[in-house]
Amino acid sequence: MRFRVIARSLVAAAALAVAATAVASPAQAASATATFSKVGDWGSGFEGRYTIKNDSGAALSSWKVEFDLPTGINVGSFWDATLTKSGQHFTFSNVGWNGSVPAGGSVTFGFLGTPGGANSLPLNCKLNGADCGGGSSETVPGKPGALTATGGRNGIALSWGAASGTVTGYKVYEGTTLRATVTGTSTVISGLGDCEPHTYTVVAYNAAGEGAKSDPASATTNNCTNGLPNKVGGLTATGGANGVALSWTDVTGPISGYKVYEGTTLKATVTGTSTTISGLGDCELHTYTVAAYNPAGEGPKSDPAGATTTGCTTTPLPKHFLTGYWHNFDNPAVELKLASVPREYDLVAVSFGEASSTAGEVVFGIDPGLSTSLGGYTDAQFKADVQTLHSRGQKVILSVGGEKGRVQVASAAAATKFADTVYALMQNYGFDGVDIDLENGLNSTYMGQALRSLRAKAGAGLIITMAPQTIDMQSTGAEYFKLALNIKDILTVVHTQYYNSGSMLGCDKMAAYSQGTVNFMTALACIQTENGLRPDQVALGLPAGPGAAGGGIVAPSLVNQALTCLATKTNCGSFVPPNAYPGIRGAMTWSINWDASNNWNFSKTVKPHLATLP
């Protein structure tokens, strides 16, 4: 959902009973090209992307890219184009909003194909009838070879084996933070402190994207010669009933034990690598550090880790409520600290929790660029802001995925990792639940398993929301719709994104309604209410105003009209739902930051209207 400028078109008639029509195009200028790249390949499928670049001296008014795929390779979902297919010949044409390509400009479209592998590459590409030129079948590089790390004075030297395939360079990560970009197979991370442990991974990249990360390697910087222990690493904190459980990595070398601090206050002295700080109050956030000691004194303190004790009072969400997404990144919208979110928002979805190199794992931290824009916004301040929103009666959940999200839950092991890591983030930051906003690769079976496991850990107060695109909720056979029905007993709400989609069928199957209209919102919401979801599990997701989306922006007053129509069967457009749904849950907007950029018009208009619904 990040910046949400991707538009999804109608799929082929066999899937949605809507025929996509190819656009007739003029002869293509010789200097225009269509370049293919494989963004990702996970064996059972792949994501492909074409970039159409217009290097001619005149604007293009439309475009059409056609190619063949080998026998057995097929296209599933796609975006930013329409599709027609004849056997293994696929033709993608522009949608209304991206047909015009100025001289020197470019546009992209993409698709998901199955299966993946080395043979899953387009052949015989034509751009408006001419050879695509510049076409590339480049795939992401392989995994780098064994990574080694050697500590030195204020730095750590890294070296690794070359990755297979075409390699532009290598990126060095510490956790999810990029530390270096190099073209060779070695580098030195400098500017580190004395006697500090650090762990790194390396990934190769090219024009198609990043490959798989290397196995991690760790080392400790020099200058531990004063006899003090090394810095403690790997500290984790888990909140419980009136206590916080802590664990950390054992320090090498002679030590007598460990000291646990909260701020500068010594809370415990232990000889092992774990302890529980008990006697705490309900729903309290506590942050700790740990230092190893020996007769020479204490070593450096660990990085801090915090958690919230259980016993938080859970206030149910209102019968009709407003949800908004908060940006953990910079873009043209207004940057906001979490505590600046107005009270009109009952539920705040923090976007986004990201993927790591481990399947199913979700990680989160305040984005460095956002932190800088806000004058040094820290994780600790963010956690305090979560508690501030709780004190106002607002809920805060972690949204997983987004447009660029690559979280994959496609196995039992990945489902377990997803549940474990999301629950740990809930404990650490105080999140009340999770929002599923995956725009590719959703597996309803294993994601359902992950969410049920998370519910078992977090309890009945867990909030589970979903933010599918319109195309994902057209049919009960789609993975998103299957997931919603499979977890209906624990699902809070589905706030479908009624934008960036072009025209779509409604529940009457009579017409493809145009986005940005009351008919579009009501006819598409009706698909969910008439096919298994309770009305209180259905909400309308719309952009907050200009800049927030590429299409489907509506006046907030039309959102109010659509809600009234669904709740009462009055004040509708030409489409009238077959039933009234007084329990319709409310509205969502992308995003709070874009709402701020548009003078809070969305929240100030929609939130008061929710109170008028039955």
Coordinates of C-alpha atoms in Angstrom, one line a residue:
M1 CA 0.0 0.0 0.0
R2 CA 3.1 2.3 0.1
F3 CA 2.1 5.4 -1.9
R4 CA -0.5 3.2 -3.6
V5 CA -0.1 4.3 -7.2
I6 CA -0.3 0.8 -8.7
A7 CA -3.6 0.2 -10.5
R8 CA -5.0 -3.3 -10.9
S9 CA -7.0 -4.1 -14.0
L10 CA -9.7 -6.6 -14.7
V11 CA -8.4 -10.1 -15.2
A12 CA -9.4 -12.4 -18.1
A13 CA -13.0 -13.4 -18.6
A14 CA -12.5 -16.9 -17.4
A15 CA -11.5 -15.6 -13.9
L16 CA -13.9 -12.6 -13.5
A17 CA -16.3 -12.8 -16.4
V18 CA -15.0 -9.4 -17.7
A19 CA -13.4 -9.3 -21.1
A20 CA -10.3 -7.1 -21.3
T21 CA -9.9 -5.3 -24.6
A22 CA -6.6 -4.7 -26.4
V23 CA -5.8 -1.1 -27.3
A24 CA -5.0 -0.4 -30.9
S25 CA -1.6 1.4 -31.0
P26 CA 0.2 3.5 -33.6
A27 CA 3.6 2.4 -35.0
Q28 CA 6.2 2.5 -32.2
A29 CA 9.1 4.8 -32.5
A30 CA 12.4 2.9 -33.1
S31 CA 14.0 4.2 -30.0
A32 CA 11.2 3.0 -27.7
T33 CA 11.9 -0.2 -25.8
A34 CA 10.2 -2.7 -23.5
T35 CA 12.6 -4.3 -21.0
F36 CA 11.8 -7.4 -19.0
S37 CA 13.1 -8.1 -15.5
K38 CA 12.3 -10.9 -13.2
V39 CA 11.8 -9.2 -9.8
G40 CA 11.6 -12.5 -7.8
D41 CA 11.5 -16.2 -8.3
W42 CA 10.5 -18.6 -5.6
G43 CA 10.3 -21.9 -7.6
S44 CA 6.5 -22.3 -7.6
G45 CA 6.1 -18.8 -9.1
F46 CA 7.8 -15.6 -10.1
E47 CA 7.1 -11.9 -10.4
G48 CA 7.9 -10.3 -13.8
R49 CA 8.0 -6.6 -14.7
Y50 CA 8.2 -4.8 -18.0
T51 CA 9.5 -1.2 -18.3
I52 CA 8.5 0.7 -21.4
K53 CA 10.9 3.5 -22.0
N54 CA 10.2 6.2 -24.6
D55 CA 13.5 7.6 -25.9
S56 CA 11.9 9.1 -29.0
G57 CA 11.3 12.7 -29.6
A58 CA 7.5 12.4 -29.4
A59 CA 5.0 11.3 -26.8
L60 CA 3.3 7.9 -27.1
S61 CA -0.5 7.9 -26.8
S62 CA -0.8 4.2 -26.1
W63 CA 1.3 0.9 -26.0
K64 CA 0.9 -2.8 -26.3
V65 CA 3.5 -5.4 -25.3
E66 CA 3.0 -9.0 -26.5
F67 CA 5.2 -12.1 -25.9
D68 CA 5.1 -15.9 -25.7
L69 CA 5.7 -18.0 -22.6
P70 CA 6.9 -21.6 -22.8
T71 CA 4.4 -24.4 -22.5
G72 CA 3.2 -24.9 -19.0
I73 CA 4.0 -21.3 -17.9
N74 CA 1.0 -19.2 -17.1
V75 CA 0.1 -15.7 -15.9
G76 CA -2.1 -15.2 -12.8
S77 CA -2.6 -11.7 -11.4
F78 CA -1.3 -8.6 -13.1
W79 CA -1.3 -4.8 -12.6
D80 CA -1.1 -1.5 -14.5
A81 CA -2.3 -3.1 -17.8
T82 CA -5.1 -5.1 -19.4
L83 CA -4.5 -8.7 -20.6
T84 CA -5.7 -10.8 -23.5
K85 CA -4.4 -14.3 -24.1
S86 CA -4.4 -16.8 -26.9
G87 CA -2.7 -20.1 -26.0
Q88 CA 0.8 -19.2 -24.8
H89 CA 0.7 -15.8 -26.4
F90 CA 0.0 -12.9 -24.0
T91 CA -0.8 -9.3 -24.9
F92 CA -0.7 -6.5 -22.3
S93 CA -2.1 -3.1 -23.2
N94 CA -2.1 0.2 -21.3
V95 CA -5.0 1.1 -19.0
G96 CA -6.5 4.6 -19.3
W97 CA -4.3 6.4 -17.0
N98 CA -0.9 5.2 -18.2
G99 CA -1.2 5.1 -21.9
S100 CA 0.5 8.4 -22.5
V101 CA 4.2 8.2 -22.2
P102 CA 6.1 11.5 -22.8
A103 CA 9.3 11.7 -24.7
G104 CA 12.0 10.5 -22.3
G105 CA 9.4 9.0 -19.9
S106 CA 8.7 5.5 -18.9
V107 CA 5.9 3.3 -17.5
T108 CA 5.9 -0.2 -16.0
F109 CA 3.5 -3.1 -15.6
G110 CA 3.9 -6.4 -13.9
F111 CA 2.4 -9.8 -13.4
L112 CA 2.8 -13.0 -11.4
G113 CA 3.5 -16.2 -13.3
T114 CA 3.6 -19.9 -12.4
P115 CA 5.7 -21.9 -12.1
G116 CA 9.1 -20.2 -11.7
G117 CA 12.5 -21.4 -12.7
A118 CA 15.1 -20.8 -15.3
N119 CA 12.7 -21.4 -18.2
S120 CA 10.0 -19.0 -17.0
L121 CA 11.1 -16.2 -19.4
P122 CA 9.1 -14.3 -22.1
L123 CA 10.0 -15.0 -25.7
N124 CA 9.4 -13.1 -29.0
C125 CA 8.6 -9.8 -27.3
K126 CA 6.9 -7.1 -29.5
L127 CA 6.2 -3.5 -28.5
N128 CA 3.4 -2.1 -30.7
G129 CA 4.3 -4.7 -33.3
A130 CA 8.0 -4.0 -33.4
D131 CA 10.8 -5.9 -31.7
C132 CA 11.0 -4.8 -28.0
G133 CA 14.7 -4.0 -28.2
G134 CA 16.7 -3.7 -25.0
G135 CA 14.7 -6.7 -23.7
S136 CA 16.4 -8.3 -20.8
S137 CA 15.7 -11.7 -19.3
E138 CA 18.0 -11.0 -16.4
T139 CA 17.1 -12.7 -13.1
V140 CA 18.2 -11.9 -9.6
P141 CA 21.7 -13.3 -8.7
G142 CA 22.2 -16.4 -6.6
K143 CA 23.1 -16.5 -2.9
P144 CA 26.7 -15.3 -2.0
G145 CA 29.2 -17.9 -0.8
A146 CA 30.3 -18.4 2.8
L147 CA 30.6 -15.1 4.6
T148 CA 33.5 -14.6 7.1
A149 CA 33.9 -11.7 9.5
T150 CA 37.1 -10.6 11.3
G151 CA 37.1 -8.0 14.0
G152 CA 39.7 -5.2 14.0
R153 CA 40.2 -1.8 15.7
N154 CA 36.9 0.0 15.4
G155 CA 35.9 -2.1 12.4
I156 CA 35.1 -5.5 11.0
A157 CA 36.5 -7.0 7.8
L158 CA 34.1 -9.1 5.7
S159 CA 34.7 -11.4 2.7
W160 CA 32.4 -13.8 0.9
G161 CA 32.2 -16.1 -2.1
A162 CA 30.9 -14.7 -5.4
A163 CA 27.2 -15.2 -6.2
S164 CA 26.1 -17.0 -9.4
G165 CA 24.4 -15.2 -12.2
T166 CA 24.8 -11.6 -13.4
V167 CA 26.0 -9.5 -10.5
T168 CA 26.0 -5.7 -10.4
G169 CA 27.3 -5.5 -6.8
Y170 CA 26.8 -6.6 -3.3
K171 CA 24.9 -5.0 -0.4
V172 CA 25.9 -5.6 3.2
Y173 CA 23.2 -5.6 5.9
E174 CA 23.3 -5.5 9.7
G175 CA 19.8 -6.8 10.5
T176 CA 17.6 -4.8 8.1
T177 CA 20.0 -1.8 8.0
L178 CA 22.1 -1.4 4.8
R179 CA 25.7 -0.8 5.9
A180 CA 27.6 -0.9 2.6
T181 CA 27.3 -1.3 -1.2
V182 CA 30.4 -2.7 -3.0
T183 CA 31.3 -4.3 -6.4
G184 CA 33.8 -6.7 -5.0
T185 CA 33.6 -9.6 -2.6
S186 CA 35.1 -7.9 0.5
T187 CA 34.7 -4.8 2.5
V188 CA 35.4 -3.3 5.9
I189 CA 32.7 -1.8 8.1
S190 CA 34.5 1.0 10.0
G191 CA 33.5 3.6 12.6
L192 CA 32.5 1.0 15.2
G193 CA 33.1 1.2 18.9
D194 CA 35.6 -0.8 21.0
C195 CA 34.8 -4.4 21.9
E196 CA 31.4 -4.5 20.1
P197 CA 29.8 -7.6 18.6
H198 CA 28.2 -7.2 15.1
T199 CA 26.4 -9.6 12.8
Y200 CA 26.2 -9.1 9.0
T201 CA 24.6 -10.7 5.9
V202 CA 25.5 -10.0 2.3
V203 CA 23.2 -10.0 -0.8
A204 CA 24.0 -9.8 -4.5
Y205 CA 21.9 -7.5 -6.7
N206 CA 21.4 -6.6 -10.4
A207 CA 18.8 -4.8 -12.4
A208 CA 16.3 -7.5 -11.6
G209 CA 16.7 -6.9 -7.8
E210 CA 18.3 -8.6 -4.9
G211 CA 19.0 -12.3 -4.5
A212 CA 19.0 -14.4 -1.4
K213 CA 21.0 -13.1 1.6
S214 CA 24.1 -15.0 2.7
D215 CA 24.2 -16.9 5.9
P216 CA 25.1 -14.5 8.8
A217 CA 28.6 -14.0 10.2
S218 CA 29.6 -12.3 13.4
A219 CA 32.7 -10.7 14.9
T220 CA 33.7 -8.4 17.7
T221 CA 35.9 -5.3 17.3
N222 CA 39.2 -5.1 19.1
N223 CA 40.4 -3.2 22.2
C224 CA 39.0 -5.6 24.8
T225 CA 42.5 -5.8 26.3
N226 CA 41.6 -4.1 29.5
G227 CA 40.3 -7.4 30.9
L228 CA 36.7 -6.4 30.9
P229 CA 34.1 -8.7 29.3
N230 CA 32.8 -8.1 25.8
K231 CA 29.5 -6.4 25.1
V232 CA 26.4 -8.5 25.6
G233 CA 24.4 -9.3 22.5
G234 CA 21.1 -10.7 21.5
L235 CA 19.0 -9.3 24.3
T236 CA 15.3 -10.0 24.0
A237 CA 12.4 -9.1 26.3
T238 CA 8.9 -10.7 26.5
G239 CA 6.1 -9.3 28.7
G240 CA 4.1 -11.5 31.0
A241 CA 1.8 -11.2 34.0
N242 CA 3.4 -8.6 36.2
G243 CA 6.9 -9.3 34.8
V244 CA 9.2 -9.2 31.8
A245 CA 11.3 -12.3 30.8
L246 CA 14.8 -11.5 29.5
S247 CA 17.4 -13.6 27.6
W248 CA 20.7 -12.8 25.9
T249 CA 23.7 -14.4 24.3
D250 CA 26.5 -15.8 26.5
V251 CA 29.6 -13.6 26.4
T252 CA 32.9 -15.4 25.6
G253 CA 35.9 -15.1 27.9
P254 CA 36.2 -15.0 31.7
I255 CA 33.0 -13.5 33.4
S256 CA 31.5 -13.7 36.8
G257 CA 27.9 -13.0 35.8
Y258 CA 25.5 -10.5 34.4
K259 CA 23.9 -7.3 35.7
V260 CA 20.5 -6.2 34.5
Y261 CA 19.7 -2.5 34.4
E262 CA 16.5 -0.5 33.9
G263 CA 18.0 2.9 33.0
T264 CA 20.8 3.3 35.6
T265 CA 19.0 1.2 38.2
L266 CA 20.4 -2.3 38.9
K267 CA 17.4 -4.7 38.8
A268 CA 19.1 -8.1 39.0
T269 CA 22.5 -9.9 39.1
V270 CA 22.6 -13.4 37.7
T271 CA 25.1 -16.0 36.5
G272 CA 23.0 -17.4 33.6
T273 CA 21.8 -15.8 30.4
S274 CA 18.2 -15.3 31.3
T275 CA 16.1 -13.9 34.1
T276 CA 12.6 -12.5 34.8
I277 CA 12.0 -9.1 36.4
S278 CA 8.9 -9.6 38.4
G279 CA 6.7 -7.5 40.7
L280 CA 5.7 -5.1 37.9
G281 CA 2.3 -3.5 37.3
D282 CA -0.2 -4.3 34.7
C283 CA 0.2 -3.0 31.1
E284 CA 3.6 -1.3 31.8
L285 CA 6.4 -0.8 29.3
H286 CA 9.9 -1.6 30.7
T287 CA 13.2 -1.3 28.9
Y288 CA 16.4 -3.1 30.0
T289 CA 20.1 -3.4 29.3
V290 CA 22.5 -6.2 30.4
A291 CA 26.2 -6.0 31.1
A292 CA 28.7 -8.9 31.8
Y293 CA 31.1 -8.4 34.7
N294 CA 34.3 -10.0 36.2
P295 CA 36.8 -8.9 38.8
A296 CA 38.1 -6.2 36.4
G297 CA 34.7 -4.6 36.2
E298 CA 31.7 -4.4 33.9
G299 CA 31.8 -4.7 30.1
P300 CA 29.8 -2.6 27.7
K301 CA 26.0 -2.7 28.2
S302 CA 23.9 -4.5 25.6
D303 CA 21.6 -2.7 23.2
P304 CA 18.3 -2.0 25.0
A305 CA 15.2 -4.3 24.7
G306 CA 11.7 -3.5 26.1
A307 CA 8.4 -5.2 26.5
T308 CA 5.0 -4.5 28.0
T309 CA 3.5 -6.5 30.8
T310 CA 0.1 -8.1 30.3
G311 CA -3.1 -7.0 31.9
C312 CA -3.9 -4.1 29.6
T313 CA -7.5 -3.2 29.6
T314 CA -9.0 -3.9 26.3
T315 CA -11.6 -1.5 25.0
P316 CA -13.6 -2.9 22.2
L317 CA -13.6 -1.1 18.9
P318 CA -16.8 1.0 18.3
K319 CA -19.7 -0.5 16.3
H320 CA -18.7 1.8 13.4
F321 CA -15.1 2.9 13.4
L322 CA -12.5 4.8 11.3
T323 CA -9.1 3.2 10.4
G324 CA -6.1 5.0 9.0
Y325 CA -2.6 4.0 8.0
W326 CA 0.4 5.8 9.5
H327 CA 3.6 6.0 7.4
N328 CA 6.8 4.6 8.8
F329 CA 8.7 6.1 5.8
D330 CA 9.2 9.4 3.9
N331 CA 7.1 10.3 0.9
P332 CA 5.4 13.5 -0.4
A333 CA 2.8 13.3 2.4
V334 CA 3.2 15.0 5.8
E335 CA 5.5 13.2 8.2
L336 CA 3.9 12.7 11.6
K337 CA 4.9 11.3 14.9
L338 CA 2.4 8.6 16.0
A339 CA 1.2 10.7 18.9
S340 CA 0.1 13.4 16.4
V341 CA -2.6 11.1 14.9
P342 CA -5.9 12.8 15.7
R343 CA -8.5 11.2 17.9
E344 CA -10.9 10.7 14.9
Y345 CA -9.0 7.6 14.1
D346 CA -10.2 4.7 16.2
L347 CA -7.7 2.2 14.7
V348 CA -4.2 3.1 13.5
A349 CA -2.4 0.7 11.2
V350 CA 1.4 1.2 11.3
S351 CA 2.8 0.6 7.9
F352 CA 4.8 -1.5 7.5
G353 CA 6.2 -4.6 9.1
E354 CA 8.8 -5.9 6.6
A355 CA 10.2 -9.3 5.6
S356 CA 13.7 -10.6 6.5
S357 CA 15.7 -13.2 4.7
T358 CA 13.9 -15.9 6.9
A359 CA 10.6 -17.1 5.4
G360 CA 7.7 -15.8 7.4
E361 CA 9.7 -13.6 9.7
V362 CA 8.4 -10.0 10.3
V363 CA 10.7 -7.2 11.4
F364 CA 10.0 -3.6 12.4
G365 CA 11.8 -0.5 13.5
I366 CA 11.5 3.2 13.0
D367 CA 12.6 4.1 9.5
P368 CA 15.9 6.1 9.6
G369 CA 14.7 8.5 6.9
L370 CA 11.5 9.2 8.9
S371 CA 13.5 9.5 12.1
T372 CA 15.7 12.2 10.5
S373 CA 12.7 14.0 9.0
L374 CA 11.1 14.2 12.5
G375 CA 14.2 15.4 14.2
G376 CA 15.4 12.1 15.6
Y377 CA 12.3 10.0 16.3
T378 CA 13.3 6.9 18.1
D379 CA 11.9 3.4 18.8
A380 CA 11.5 4.4 22.5
Q381 CA 9.5 7.5 21.6
F382 CA 7.4 5.5 19.2
K383 CA 6.6 2.9 21.9
A384 CA 5.7 5.8 24.3
D385 CA 3.4 7.2 21.6
V386 CA 1.6 3.8 21.2
Q387 CA 0.8 4.0 25.0
T388 CA -0.4 7.6 24.4
L389 CA -2.9 6.4 21.8
H390 CA -4.0 3.6 24.1
S391 CA -4.7 6.2 26.8
R392 CA -7.0 7.9 24.4
G393 CA -8.9 4.7 23.7
Q394 CA -7.3 4.2 20.2
K395 CA -5.9 0.9 19.0
V396 CA -2.6 0.5 17.1
I397 CA -1.9 -2.5 14.9
L398 CA 1.1 -3.5 12.7
S399 CA 0.4 -3.7 9.0
V400 CA 2.4 -6.4 7.3
G401 CA 3.4 -6.0 3.6
G402 CA 2.5 -3.1 1.5
E403 CA 3.2 -2.5 -2.2
K404 CA 6.9 -3.4 -1.7
G405 CA 6.4 -6.0 1.0
R406 CA 7.7 -9.5 0.3
V407 CA 6.6 -11.4 3.4
Q408 CA 6.1 -15.0 2.3
V409 CA 4.1 -17.5 4.4
A410 CA 4.0 -20.6 2.3
S411 CA 4.9 -23.4 4.7
A412 CA 4.1 -24.6 8.2
A413 CA 7.5 -23.4 9.3
A414 CA 7.0 -19.9 7.9
A415 CA 3.5 -19.8 9.5
T416 CA 5.1 -20.5 12.9
K417 CA 7.8 -17.9 12.3
F418 CA 5.2 -15.3 11.3
A419 CA 3.2 -15.9 14.5
D420 CA 6.2 -15.9 16.7
T421 CA 7.8 -12.7 15.3
V422 CA 4.6 -10.7 15.1
Y423 CA 3.7 -11.7 18.7
A424 CA 7.2 -10.6 19.8
L425 CA 6.7 -7.2 18.0
M426 CA 3.3 -6.9 19.7
Q427 CA 4.9 -7.5 23.1
N428 CA 7.8 -5.1 22.4
Y429 CA 5.9 -2.2 20.9
G430 CA 2.5 -2.6 22.4
F431 CA 0.6 -3.4 19.1
D432 CA -3.0 -4.6 19.5
G433 CA -3.0 -6.8 16.5
V434 CA -2.0 -7.2 12.8
D435 CA -3.1 -6.1 9.4
I436 CA -2.5 -8.3 6.4
D437 CA -1.7 -6.2 3.4
L438 CA 0.2 -8.5 1.1
E439 CA 0.0 -7.6 -2.6
N440 CA 1.4 -10.8 -3.9
G441 CA 2.0 -14.4 -3.0
L442 CA -0.7 -14.8 -0.3
N443 CA -1.3 -18.4 0.7
S444 CA -4.7 -18.7 2.5
T445 CA -3.9 -22.1 4.1
Y446 CA -0.6 -21.1 5.8
M447 CA -1.5 -17.5 6.5
G448 CA -4.7 -18.8 8.2
Q449 CA -2.5 -21.2 10.2
A450 CA -0.2 -18.3 11.2
L451 CA -3.1 -16.1 12.3
R452 CA -4.7 -18.8 14.4
S453 CA -1.4 -19.5 16.1
L454 CA -1.0 -15.8 16.8
R455 CA -4.6 -15.7 18.2
A456 CA -3.6 -18.5 20.5
K457 CA -0.7 -16.5 21.8
A458 CA -2.3 -13.1 22.1
G459 CA -5.8 -14.1 23.2
A460 CA -9.4 -13.0 22.2
G461 CA -8.5 -9.3 22.2
L462 CA -6.3 -9.7 19.1
I463 CA -7.3 -7.4 16.3
I464 CA -7.0 -9.0 12.8
T465 CA -7.7 -6.9 9.8
M466 CA -7.0 -7.3 6.0
A467 CA -6.5 -4.8 3.2
P468 CA -7.0 -6.7 -0.1
Q469 CA -7.2 -5.0 -3.4
T470 CA -10.5 -5.0 -5.2
I471 CA -9.4 -7.8 -7.5
D472 CA -8.7 -10.0 -4.5
M473 CA -12.3 -9.9 -3.3
Q474 CA -14.1 -10.4 -6.6
S475 CA -14.5 -14.2 -6.0
T476 CA -14.7 -16.5 -3.0
G477 CA -12.1 -18.6 -4.8
A478 CA -9.4 -15.9 -4.6
E479 CA -6.8 -16.5 -1.9
Y480 CA -7.7 -13.3 0.1
F481 CA -11.4 -14.1 0.1
K482 CA -10.6 -17.7 1.1
L483 CA -8.5 -16.5 4.0
A484 CA -11.2 -14.2 5.2
L485 CA -13.8 -16.9 5.2
N486 CA -11.4 -19.5 6.7
I487 CA -10.7 -17.2 9.8
K488 CA -14.2 -15.6 9.9
D489 CA -14.5 -16.6 13.6
I490 CA -11.5 -14.6 14.6
L491 CA -11.4 -11.9 11.9
T492 CA -12.1 -8.3 12.9
V493 CA -12.6 -6.5 9.6
V494 CA -11.7 -6.5 5.9
H495 CA -11.2 -3.0 4.6
T496 CA -10.8 -3.5 0.8
Q497 CA -9.0 -0.9 -1.2
Y498 CA -11.7 0.5 -3.4
Y499 CA -9.2 2.4 -5.6
N500 CA -6.3 2.0 -8.1
S501 CA -8.3 -0.8 -9.9
G502 CA -10.2 0.6 -12.8
S503 CA -13.8 -0.7 -13.3
M504 CA -15.0 -3.9 -11.5
L505 CA -18.0 -6.1 -11.3
G506 CA -20.4 -5.7 -8.4
C507 CA -22.5 -8.4 -6.7
D508 CA -25.2 -8.1 -9.3
K509 CA -22.8 -9.2 -12.0
M510 CA -24.7 -6.7 -14.3
A511 CA -22.0 -4.2 -15.0
A512 CA -18.4 -3.2 -14.4
Y513 CA -18.8 -0.1 -12.2
S514 CA -16.4 2.7 -12.4
Q515 CA -14.1 3.4 -9.5
G516 CA -14.6 6.7 -7.7
T517 CA -18.4 6.4 -7.5
V518 CA -21.0 5.4 -4.9
N519 CA -22.1 2.5 -7.1
F520 CA -18.5 1.1 -7.2
M521 CA -18.2 1.1 -3.4
T522 CA -21.6 -0.3 -2.6
A523 CA -21.7 -2.9 -5.4
L524 CA -18.3 -4.3 -4.5
A525 CA -18.9 -4.3 -0.7
C526 CA -22.1 -6.3 -1.5
I527 CA -19.9 -9.1 -2.8
Q528 CA -18.5 -9.7 0.6
T529 CA -21.7 -9.2 2.6
E530 CA -23.6 -11.6 0.3
N531 CA -20.9 -14.3 0.2
G532 CA -20.2 -15.2 3.7
L533 CA -18.7 -12.3 5.7
R534 CA -20.8 -10.5 8.3
P535 CA -21.5 -6.9 7.7
D536 CA -19.5 -5.9 10.8
Q537 CA -16.5 -7.5 9.1
V538 CA -16.7 -5.2 6.0
A539 CA -15.4 -1.7 5.7
L540 CA -14.7 0.7 2.8
G541 CA -11.1 1.6 2.0
L542 CA -10.6 4.9 0.1
P543 CA -7.7 7.4 -0.5
A544 CA -7.6 10.4 1.8
G545 CA -7.4 12.8 -1.1
P546 CA -5.2 14.0 -4.0
G547 CA -1.7 12.4 -4.0
A548 CA -2.8 9.3 -2.1
A549 CA -3.6 7.1 -5.1
G550 CA -3.5 6.9 -8.8
G551 CA -7.2 6.5 -9.3
G552 CA -10.4 6.1 -7.3
I553 CA -10.1 9.3 -5.2
V554 CA -13.6 10.3 -4.1
A555 CA -15.0 13.2 -2.0
P556 CA -15.4 12.0 1.6
S557 CA -19.1 12.9 1.3
L558 CA -19.5 10.1 -1.3
V559 CA -18.0 7.7 1.2
N560 CA -20.6 8.8 3.7
Q561 CA -23.3 8.3 1.0
A562 CA -22.1 4.8 0.3
L563 CA -22.1 3.9 4.0
T564 CA -25.6 5.1 4.4
C565 CA -26.7 3.2 1.3
L566 CA -25.2 -0.1 2.6
A567 CA -26.6 0.4 6.1
T568 CA -30.2 1.5 5.2
K569 CA -30.7 0.9 1.4
T570 CA -31.4 4.6 1.1
N571 CA -29.5 7.5 -0.6
C572 CA -28.0 5.0 -3.0
G573 CA -26.9 5.5 -6.6
S574 CA -28.3 3.5 -9.4
F575 CA -27.2 0.3 -7.7
V576 CA -29.2 -0.6 -4.6
P577 CA -27.9 -3.6 -2.5
P578 CA -30.3 -6.6 -2.1
N579 CA -30.3 -6.1 1.7
A580 CA -29.6 -3.4 4.2
Y581 CA -26.5 -4.0 6.3
P582 CA -26.9 -1.9 9.5
G583 CA -23.8 -3.5 10.9
I584 CA -21.5 -2.2 8.2
R585 CA -18.3 -1.6 10.1
G586 CA -17.0 1.8 8.8
A587 CA -14.2 3.1 6.6
M588 CA -10.5 3.0 6.2
T589 CA -8.2 5.5 4.5
W590 CA -4.8 5.5 2.9
S591 CA -3.6 7.3 4.8
I592 CA -3.4 9.4 7.9
N593 CA -0.4 11.3 6.5
W594 CA -2.3 12.0 3.2
D595 CA -5.3 13.1 5.3
A596 CA -2.9 15.6 7.0
S597 CA -1.8 16.8 3.6
N598 CA -5.4 17.5 2.7
N599 CA -6.4 19.5 5.8
W600 CA -7.9 16.4 7.5
N601 CA -10.8 16.5 5.2
F602 CA -11.4 12.7 5.2
S603 CA -11.4 12.1 8.9
K604 CA -13.3 15.3 9.8
T605 CA -16.0 14.3 7.3
V606 CA -16.3 10.6 7.7
K607 CA -15.8 10.1 11.4
P608 CA -18.8 12.2 12.5
H609 CA -21.0 10.4 9.9
L610 CA -20.2 7.0 11.4
A611 CA -22.1 8.0 14.5
T612 CA -25.3 8.5 12.4
L613 CA -25.4 5.0 11.2
P614 CA -27.8 2.6 12.8

